[in-house]
Coordinates of C-alpha atoms and ligand atoms in Angstrom, one line a residue:
M25 CA 235.0 175.3 227.3
S26 CA 235.9 172.3 229.5
A27 CA 235.7 168.5 228.9
V28 CA 232.6 167.0 230.5
R29 CA 233.4 164.3 233.0
G30 CA 231.0 162.3 235.1
P31 CA 227.2 162.3 234.9
G32 CA 225.0 165.2 233.8
I33 CA 221.4 166.3 233.9
V34 CA 220.3 166.4 230.3
G35 CA 216.6 167.0 230.1
V36 CA 213.6 168.4 232.0
G37 CA 209.8 167.9 231.7
E38 CA 206.8 169.4 233.4
T39 CA 203.0 169.2 233.0
P40 CA 200.8 172.2 233.6
S41 CA 199.8 172.7 237.2
L42 CA 196.1 171.9 237.2
R43 CA 193.8 173.3 239.9
H44 CA 190.8 171.4 238.5
P45 CA 192.2 168.2 236.8
G46 CA 189.7 166.7 234.3
P47 CA 188.0 163.4 234.9
G48 CA 190.5 161.4 232.8
T49 CA 193.5 162.6 234.8
S50 CA 195.5 160.2 237.0
T51 CA 198.7 160.3 239.0
A52 CA 200.4 157.7 236.7
G53 CA 199.2 159.7 233.7
L54 CA 200.7 162.9 235.0
L55 CA 204.0 161.2 235.9
A56 CA 204.2 159.5 232.5
E57 CA 203.5 162.9 230.7
A58 CA 206.4 164.6 232.6
I59 CA 208.7 161.7 231.9
A60 CA 207.9 161.7 228.2
Q61 CA 208.6 165.4 228.0
A62 CA 211.9 165.1 229.8
L63 CA 213.0 162.3 227.5
R64 CA 212.0 164.3 224.4
S65 CA 214.0 167.3 225.7
A66 CA 217.0 165.0 226.2
G67 CA 216.6 163.4 222.8
L68 CA 216.2 160.0 224.4
E69 CA 213.7 157.1 224.2
P70 CA 212.0 155.1 227.0
G71 CA 214.2 152.2 225.9
D72 CA 217.3 154.2 227.0
V73 CA 216.1 154.4 230.6
D74 CA 217.6 152.0 233.1
G75 CA 216.9 153.9 236.3
L76 CA 213.8 155.4 237.8
G77 CA 213.3 157.5 241.0
V78 CA 209.8 158.5 242.0
A79 CA 208.2 160.8 244.6
S80 CA 204.5 160.8 244.9
F81 CA 201.9 160.6 247.6
T82 CA 198.9 159.8 245.4
L83 CA 200.5 157.1 243.3
R84 CA 199.6 154.8 246.2
P85 CA 198.9 152.0 246.5
D86 CA 201.2 151.7 243.5
R87 CA 205.0 152.2 243.9
A88 CA 207.8 153.2 241.7
I89 CA 208.2 149.7 240.5
D90 CA 204.5 149.6 239.5
L91 CA 204.9 152.8 237.5
A92 CA 208.0 151.3 235.8
W93 CA 206.0 148.2 234.8
R94 CA 203.2 150.3 233.4
L95 CA 205.6 152.3 231.3
G96 CA 207.4 149.2 230.1
L97 CA 210.7 150.2 231.7
R98 CA 213.4 147.6 232.3
L99 CA 215.6 148.9 235.1
N100 CA 218.9 148.4 236.9
W101 CA 218.1 151.0 239.5
C102 CA 214.8 152.0 241.1
M103 CA 214.0 154.2 244.1
Q104 CA 211.1 155.8 245.9
D105 CA 211.3 158.7 248.3
E106 CA 208.6 160.0 250.7
M107 CA 210.2 163.1 252.2
G108 CA 207.7 165.6 250.8
G109 CA 209.4 168.8 249.7
A110 CA 212.8 167.3 250.2
S111 CA 212.2 164.3 247.9
A112 CA 213.5 165.8 244.7
I113 CA 217.0 166.6 246.0
N114 CA 217.1 163.3 248.0
L115 CA 216.5 161.5 244.7
L116 CA 219.0 163.6 242.8
R117 CA 221.7 162.8 245.4
Q118 CA 221.1 159.1 245.2
A119 CA 220.8 159.0 241.4
W120 CA 224.0 160.9 241.0
L121 CA 225.9 158.3 243.2
A122 CA 224.3 155.5 241.2
L123 CA 225.5 156.9 237.9
E124 CA 229.0 157.5 239.3
A125 CA 229.1 154.0 240.6
G126 CA 228.0 152.6 237.2
Q127 CA 224.8 151.1 238.5
A128 CA 222.8 152.8 235.7
K129 CA 223.3 154.8 232.6
T130 CA 220.2 156.9 232.2
I131 CA 218.0 157.7 235.2
V132 CA 214.7 159.5 235.1
L133 CA 213.5 161.3 238.3
V134 CA 209.9 162.2 238.5
A135 CA 207.6 163.7 241.2
G136 CA 204.0 164.5 241.1
D137 CA 200.5 164.1 242.5
H138 CA 196.9 164.1 241.4
F139 CA 194.7 165.8 244.0
T140 CA 191.1 166.5 244.6
G141 CA 190.2 168.5 247.6
A142 CA 189.1 165.4 249.6
D143 CA 192.4 163.6 248.8
F144 CA 194.5 166.4 250.1
A145 CA 192.6 166.8 253.4
G146 CA 193.0 163.0 254.0
L147 CA 196.6 163.1 253.2
V148 CA 197.5 165.9 255.7
R149 CA 195.3 164.4 258.4
G150 CA 196.9 161.0 258.2
Y151 CA 200.4 162.2 257.2
N152 CA 202.2 160.4 260.1
R153 CA 201.5 159.0 263.5
S154 CA 202.5 162.2 265.3
A155 CA 200.1 164.3 263.1
Q156 CA 197.3 161.9 263.9
D157 CA 197.9 161.6 267.6
Y158 CA 199.1 165.1 268.6
L159 CA 198.1 167.7 266.0
S160 CA 194.7 166.7 264.7
P161 CA 193.1 166.5 268.1
L162 CA 194.3 170.1 268.7
G163 CA 192.6 171.2 265.5
C164 CA 196.0 171.6 263.7
E165 CA 194.7 170.1 260.4
G166 CA 197.6 170.2 258.1
P167 CA 200.6 172.5 257.9
N168 CA 198.9 176.0 257.7
P169 CA 198.5 176.5 261.5
L170 CA 202.0 175.1 262.2
F171 CA 203.6 177.4 259.7
A172 CA 201.5 180.3 261.0
M173 CA 203.3 179.9 264.3
L174 CA 206.7 179.6 262.6
T175 CA 205.9 182.8 260.7
Q176 CA 204.9 184.6 263.9
R177 CA 208.2 183.6 265.3
Q178 CA 210.1 185.0 262.3
M179 CA 208.1 188.2 262.4
A180 CA 208.9 188.7 266.1
H181 CA 212.6 188.1 265.6
T182 CA 213.1 190.1 262.4
G183 CA 210.5 192.8 262.3
L184 CA 209.0 191.5 259.1
T185 CA 205.5 192.6 258.4
R186 CA 202.6 191.2 256.2
E187 CA 203.6 193.9 253.7
D188 CA 207.1 192.4 253.5
Y189 CA 205.8 188.9 252.9
G190 CA 203.4 190.4 250.4
A191 CA 206.3 192.0 248.4
L192 CA 207.9 188.6 248.1
C193 CA 204.6 187.0 246.8
V194 CA 204.1 189.9 244.4
A195 CA 207.7 189.5 243.0
Q196 CA 207.2 185.7 242.6
R197 CA 203.9 186.2 240.8
L198 CA 205.7 188.5 238.3
W199 CA 208.1 185.6 237.6
A200 CA 205.1 183.3 237.1
V201 CA 203.8 185.5 234.3
G202 CA 206.5 183.9 232.1
N203 CA 205.6 180.3 233.1
S204 CA 202.8 178.9 231.0
N205 CA 202.6 175.9 233.4
A206 CA 201.9 178.0 236.5
A207 CA 198.5 177.7 238.2
Y208 CA 198.4 181.5 238.8
R209 CA 200.0 183.8 236.2
E210 CA 198.1 187.1 236.6
P211 CA 200.2 189.8 238.1
L212 CA 199.3 190.4 241.8
S213 CA 199.2 193.7 243.6
L214 CA 200.1 194.2 247.3
A215 CA 196.5 195.3 247.9
Q216 CA 195.2 192.0 246.5
Y217 CA 197.6 190.1 248.7
L218 CA 196.5 192.0 251.8
A219 CA 192.8 191.6 250.9
A220 CA 192.9 187.8 250.5
P221 CA 191.1 185.9 253.3
M222 CA 193.0 185.1 256.4
V223 CA 193.7 181.3 256.8
A224 CA 195.7 181.1 260.0
P225 CA 197.0 184.4 261.3
P226 CA 199.3 185.9 260.1
L227 CA 198.9 183.7 257.0
G228 CA 196.5 184.8 254.4
R229 CA 195.4 182.7 251.4
L230 CA 198.2 183.9 249.2
D231 CA 200.9 183.0 251.8
C232 CA 199.8 179.3 251.6
V233 CA 201.0 177.2 248.7
P234 CA 198.1 176.3 246.5
V235 CA 197.3 172.6 246.0
V236 CA 197.5 171.5 242.4
S237 CA 197.8 168.4 240.3
G238 CA 200.9 167.9 238.1
A239 CA 204.3 166.4 237.7
C240 CA 207.9 167.4 236.9
A241 CA 210.8 165.2 235.7
L242 CA 214.6 165.2 235.1
V243 CA 216.8 163.0 233.0
L244 CA 220.3 162.2 234.2
S245 CA 222.9 160.5 232.0
A246 CA 226.2 158.9 232.7
R247 CA 227.2 160.3 229.3
P248 CA 226.2 163.9 229.3
A249 CA 225.1 165.8 226.1
A250 CA 226.9 168.8 224.6
I251 CA 225.2 171.0 227.2
S252 CA 224.3 169.5 230.6
V253 CA 224.0 170.4 234.2
R254 CA 226.5 169.0 236.8
L255 CA 225.9 168.5 240.5
L256 CA 228.8 170.3 242.1
A257 CA 227.8 169.7 245.7
S258 CA 224.8 168.7 247.8
D259 CA 224.0 168.1 251.5
A260 CA 221.1 167.3 253.8
R261 CA 220.2 167.4 257.4
Y262 CA 217.4 165.2 259.0
N263 CA 215.7 166.7 262.0
G264 CA 218.3 169.4 262.0
D265 CA 216.1 172.5 262.5
Q266 CA 216.8 175.0 265.2
Q267 CA 213.5 176.3 266.3
E268 CA 214.0 176.3 270.0
G269 CA 215.3 179.9 270.4
D270 CA 214.4 183.1 268.6
G271 CA 214.0 183.2 264.9
L272 CA 213.6 180.4 262.4
Q273 CA 216.4 178.2 260.9
T274 CA 216.2 175.2 258.7
G275 CA 218.8 172.4 258.8
I276 CA 220.5 174.1 255.8
A277 CA 222.3 176.5 258.2
A278 CA 224.2 173.6 259.6
F279 CA 225.8 172.5 256.3
A280 CA 225.8 175.7 254.2
P281 CA 229.5 176.6 254.8
A282 CA 230.8 173.1 254.0
L283 CA 228.4 172.9 251.0
W284 CA 229.8 176.1 249.5
Q285 CA 233.4 175.0 250.2
R286 CA 232.8 171.7 248.4
A287 CA 231.2 173.5 245.4
G288 CA 234.2 175.9 245.2
L289 CA 231.6 178.7 245.0
G290 CA 229.9 181.0 247.4
P291 CA 226.2 182.2 247.6
Q292 CA 227.2 185.4 245.8
D293 CA 228.2 183.3 242.7
M294 CA 224.7 181.9 242.2
D295 CA 223.0 183.2 239.0
V296 CA 219.6 181.5 239.7
L297 CA 218.1 180.1 242.9
S298 CA 215.1 178.0 243.9
V299 CA 214.2 177.9 247.6
Y300 CA 211.4 175.8 248.8
D301 CA 208.5 178.1 249.2
D302 CA 205.6 176.4 250.9
Y303 CA 205.2 179.7 252.8
P304 CA 207.1 183.0 252.4
A305 CA 208.7 182.7 255.9
M306 CA 210.3 179.4 254.9
A307 CA 211.7 180.8 251.6
L308 CA 213.3 183.6 253.6
A309 CA 214.7 181.3 256.3
Q310 CA 216.4 179.3 253.6
L311 CA 217.9 182.4 251.9
C312 CA 219.3 183.3 255.3
D313 CA 220.6 179.9 255.9
L314 CA 222.3 179.7 252.5
G315 CA 224.1 183.0 253.4
L316 CA 222.2 185.2 250.9
A317 CA 220.3 187.3 253.4
R318 CA 220.7 188.3 257.1
A319 CA 217.9 187.8 259.6
D320 CA 218.5 191.4 260.9
D321 CA 218.1 192.8 257.4
L322 CA 215.2 190.8 255.9
P323 CA 212.8 193.7 255.1
G324 CA 215.6 195.5 253.3
F325 CA 216.7 192.4 251.5
I326 CA 213.2 191.8 250.2
A327 CA 212.9 195.4 249.0
R328 CA 216.4 195.6 247.4
R329 CA 216.8 192.1 246.0
L330 CA 213.5 190.3 245.6
A331 CA 210.9 193.0 244.9
T332 CA 213.3 194.4 242.2
R333 CA 214.0 190.9 240.9
D334 CA 217.7 191.8 241.2
L335 CA 218.2 188.3 242.7
P336 CA 216.6 185.7 240.5
V337 CA 214.8 183.6 243.1
N338 CA 212.0 181.1 242.2
T339 CA 212.0 182.2 238.6
A340 CA 209.1 180.0 237.5
G341 CA 206.9 181.7 240.1
G342 CA 207.8 179.4 242.9
Q343 CA 205.2 177.0 244.3
L344 CA 203.3 180.0 245.8
S345 CA 202.3 180.9 242.2
A346 CA 203.0 177.9 240.1
G347 CA 201.3 175.6 242.6
Q348 CA 202.5 172.6 244.7
A349 CA 201.7 169.2 243.2
G350 CA 202.4 167.3 246.4
T351 CA 205.9 166.1 246.4
A352 CA 206.4 167.7 243.0
G353 CA 206.9 170.8 245.1
G354 CA 210.5 170.0 245.6
M355 CA 211.0 169.0 242.0
H356 CA 209.4 172.2 240.7
G357 CA 212.3 174.3 242.0
L358 CA 215.0 171.9 241.1
V359 CA 213.6 171.5 237.5
E360 CA 213.5 175.3 237.2
V361 CA 217.2 175.8 238.1
V362 CA 218.2 173.0 235.7
R363 CA 216.0 174.5 232.9
Q364 CA 217.7 177.9 233.5
L365 CA 221.2 176.4 233.4
L366 CA 220.4 174.5 230.2
G367 CA 219.2 177.8 228.7
Q368 CA 215.7 176.5 228.2
A369 CA 213.6 179.0 230.3
G370 CA 212.2 181.0 227.4
D371 CA 210.9 184.5 228.3
R372 CA 212.1 184.2 231.9
Q373 CA 215.6 183.0 231.0
V374 CA 218.2 184.5 233.3
R375 CA 220.9 185.6 230.7
G376 CA 224.2 183.8 231.0
A377 CA 223.1 181.7 234.0
R378 CA 226.0 179.3 234.8
H379 CA 225.6 178.4 238.5
G380 CA 222.5 177.8 240.5
V381 CA 221.3 176.4 243.8
A382 CA 218.0 174.5 244.7
T383 CA 216.8 173.7 248.2
G384 CA 214.2 171.3 249.5
Y385 CA 212.3 171.2 252.7
G386 CA 210.0 168.4 253.9
M387 CA 208.2 169.1 257.1
V388 CA 204.8 168.8 258.7
Q389 CA 205.9 169.0 262.3
L390 CA 206.4 172.1 264.5
R391 CA 209.4 171.0 266.5
Y392 CA 211.6 169.2 264.0
G393 CA 212.3 169.2 260.3
M394 CA 212.0 165.9 258.5
C395 CA 214.7 167.0 256.0
A396 CA 216.3 170.1 254.6
N397 CA 218.7 169.7 251.7
A398 CA 220.4 171.7 248.9
A399 CA 222.1 171.1 245.6
V400 CA 224.6 173.4 243.9
L401 CA 224.5 173.0 240.1
A402 CA 226.6 174.2 237.2
R403 CA 226.1 174.4 233.4
E404 CA 228.7 172.4 231.6
E405 CA 229.5 172.5 227.9
A406 CA 231.4 169.7 226.2
Ligands
CAA12 C1 204.8 168.6 252.3 C2 206.1 169.1 252.8 O1 207.0 168.4 252.8 C3 206.2 170.5 253.3 C4 205.1 171.4 252.8 O2 205.2 171.8 251.6 S1 203.9 171.9 253.8 C5 202.7 172.6 252.7 C6 201.7 171.6 252.2 N1 200.6 172.2 251.5 C7 199.5 172.7 252.2 O3 199.4 172.5 253.4 C8 198.5 173.4 251.3 C9 198.3 174.8 251.8 N2 197.2 175.5 251.1 C10 195.9 175.4 251.5 O4 195.6 174.8 252.5 C11 194.8 176.0 250.6 O5 195.4 176.3 249.3 C12 194.3 177.3 251.2 C13 193.7 177.1 252.5 C14 195.4 178.4 251.3 C15 193.2 177.9 250.2 O6 192.2 177.0 250.1 P1 190.7 177.5 250.1 O7 190.5 178.6 251.1 O8 189.9 176.3 250.1 O9 190.6 178.2 248.7 P2 190.4 177.5 247.3 O10 189.1 176.8 247.2 O11 191.6 176.6 247.0 O12 190.4 178.7 246.4 C16 189.4 179.7 246.5 C17 189.7 180.7 245.3 O13 190.9 181.4 245.6 C18 191.8 181.2 244.5 N3 193.1 180.9 245.0 C19 193.6 180.0 245.9 N4 194.9 180.2 246.1 C20 195.3 181.1 245.3 C21 196.6 181.7 245.0 N5 197.7 181.3 245.6 N6 196.6 182.7 244.1 C22 195.5 183.2 243.5 N7 194.3 182.7 243.7 C23 194.2 181.7 244.6 C24 191.3 179.9 243.8 O14 191.6 179.9 242.4 C25 189.8 180.0 244.0 O15 189.2 180.9 243.1 P3 188.3 180.2 241.9 O16 187.2 179.6 242.7 O17 187.9 181.4 241.1 O18 189.1 179.3 241.2

């Protein structure tokens, strides 16, 4: 037992991932529901909140401050982040600094989106100027064709096959069985994975993160509760990917050794992990970059550690099974690691989990990564 010093993460909230949200559903409503759940889990009231961080594509034209107004929050700290899958950890890093600096006492971080099919198509087409000017005219509508090329690169470099990616997807689906919020919770066989329609070779339907509506939230406090989660170390790289040569690396490779050093722990000390899984190739690239797997042994690593669930990776099913609610994608994995460390993961609880790592990855371009980041977290008891 050690005395708790500094801020802590004290609550989590998450709505179900909805493939077909009902007519009354809205982005603000989903974000509000996740916030309310997180505050309840922390034993706090909206009146305790003086900081809010938001990531959402579909809250537009409203912003974080509009959401705060709607929820009646009076704030000392307010932030918005638009880095896609890297937003959650970006927000966490900034909120932690704000609490340490005394700028706020209780900060809620929330990410989520409300999509209909038409919304999502428009979002990816108009994502940024480069996508509009260079990718759409080539028929690269959205990330699937781009990540198909990155997956081809990884296959050529590592010898990975569709069966290997399928084994990862099957393992993650088995974790999702224990997550009542997951969009897809029925166990998946390799035969079903291989039979799914092709989207952009070599990516089939089950390699591509499904689009859902939903939201996830975290509560951070300057005065942590009896059990809380501490941020031991974090880092980020912007446009730091190395995709010029063979293989596939995210910016995480550049900072991982220093990250582990600052955390005082190594990759082998992690009891639970969330890696950003918009596509299986990206999840594997991040596991390599963190130092948990080697590019020259990926098929073996999948068979020994993921398929057997010996290494608890993406224990809520990952986005590939739970679904990706826009920017909530990054928050999904972070919330799951925190939930596990708080000991609140129910049937899928990793026994005795004390240390975990979550990664984020926001990218819609082929030649550079918008942002890759990671947070090493630890359970703390007062
Ligand atoms: C943003 C960042 O910073 C970085 C990133 O994350 S980049 C990634 C951003 N996300 C994307 O680009 C989304 C990728 N996904 C897709 O494009 C689409 O989900 C897809 C093309 C793979 C599938 O779309 P689709 O072919 O239109 O199929 P869809 O209509 O959704 O589903 C057809 C059926 O398959 C099922 N299905 C779809 N995905 C499934 C899955 N993963 N598991 C099981 N069933 C699935 C659906 O439930 C549906 O069945 P029902 O009609 O019985 O409900």
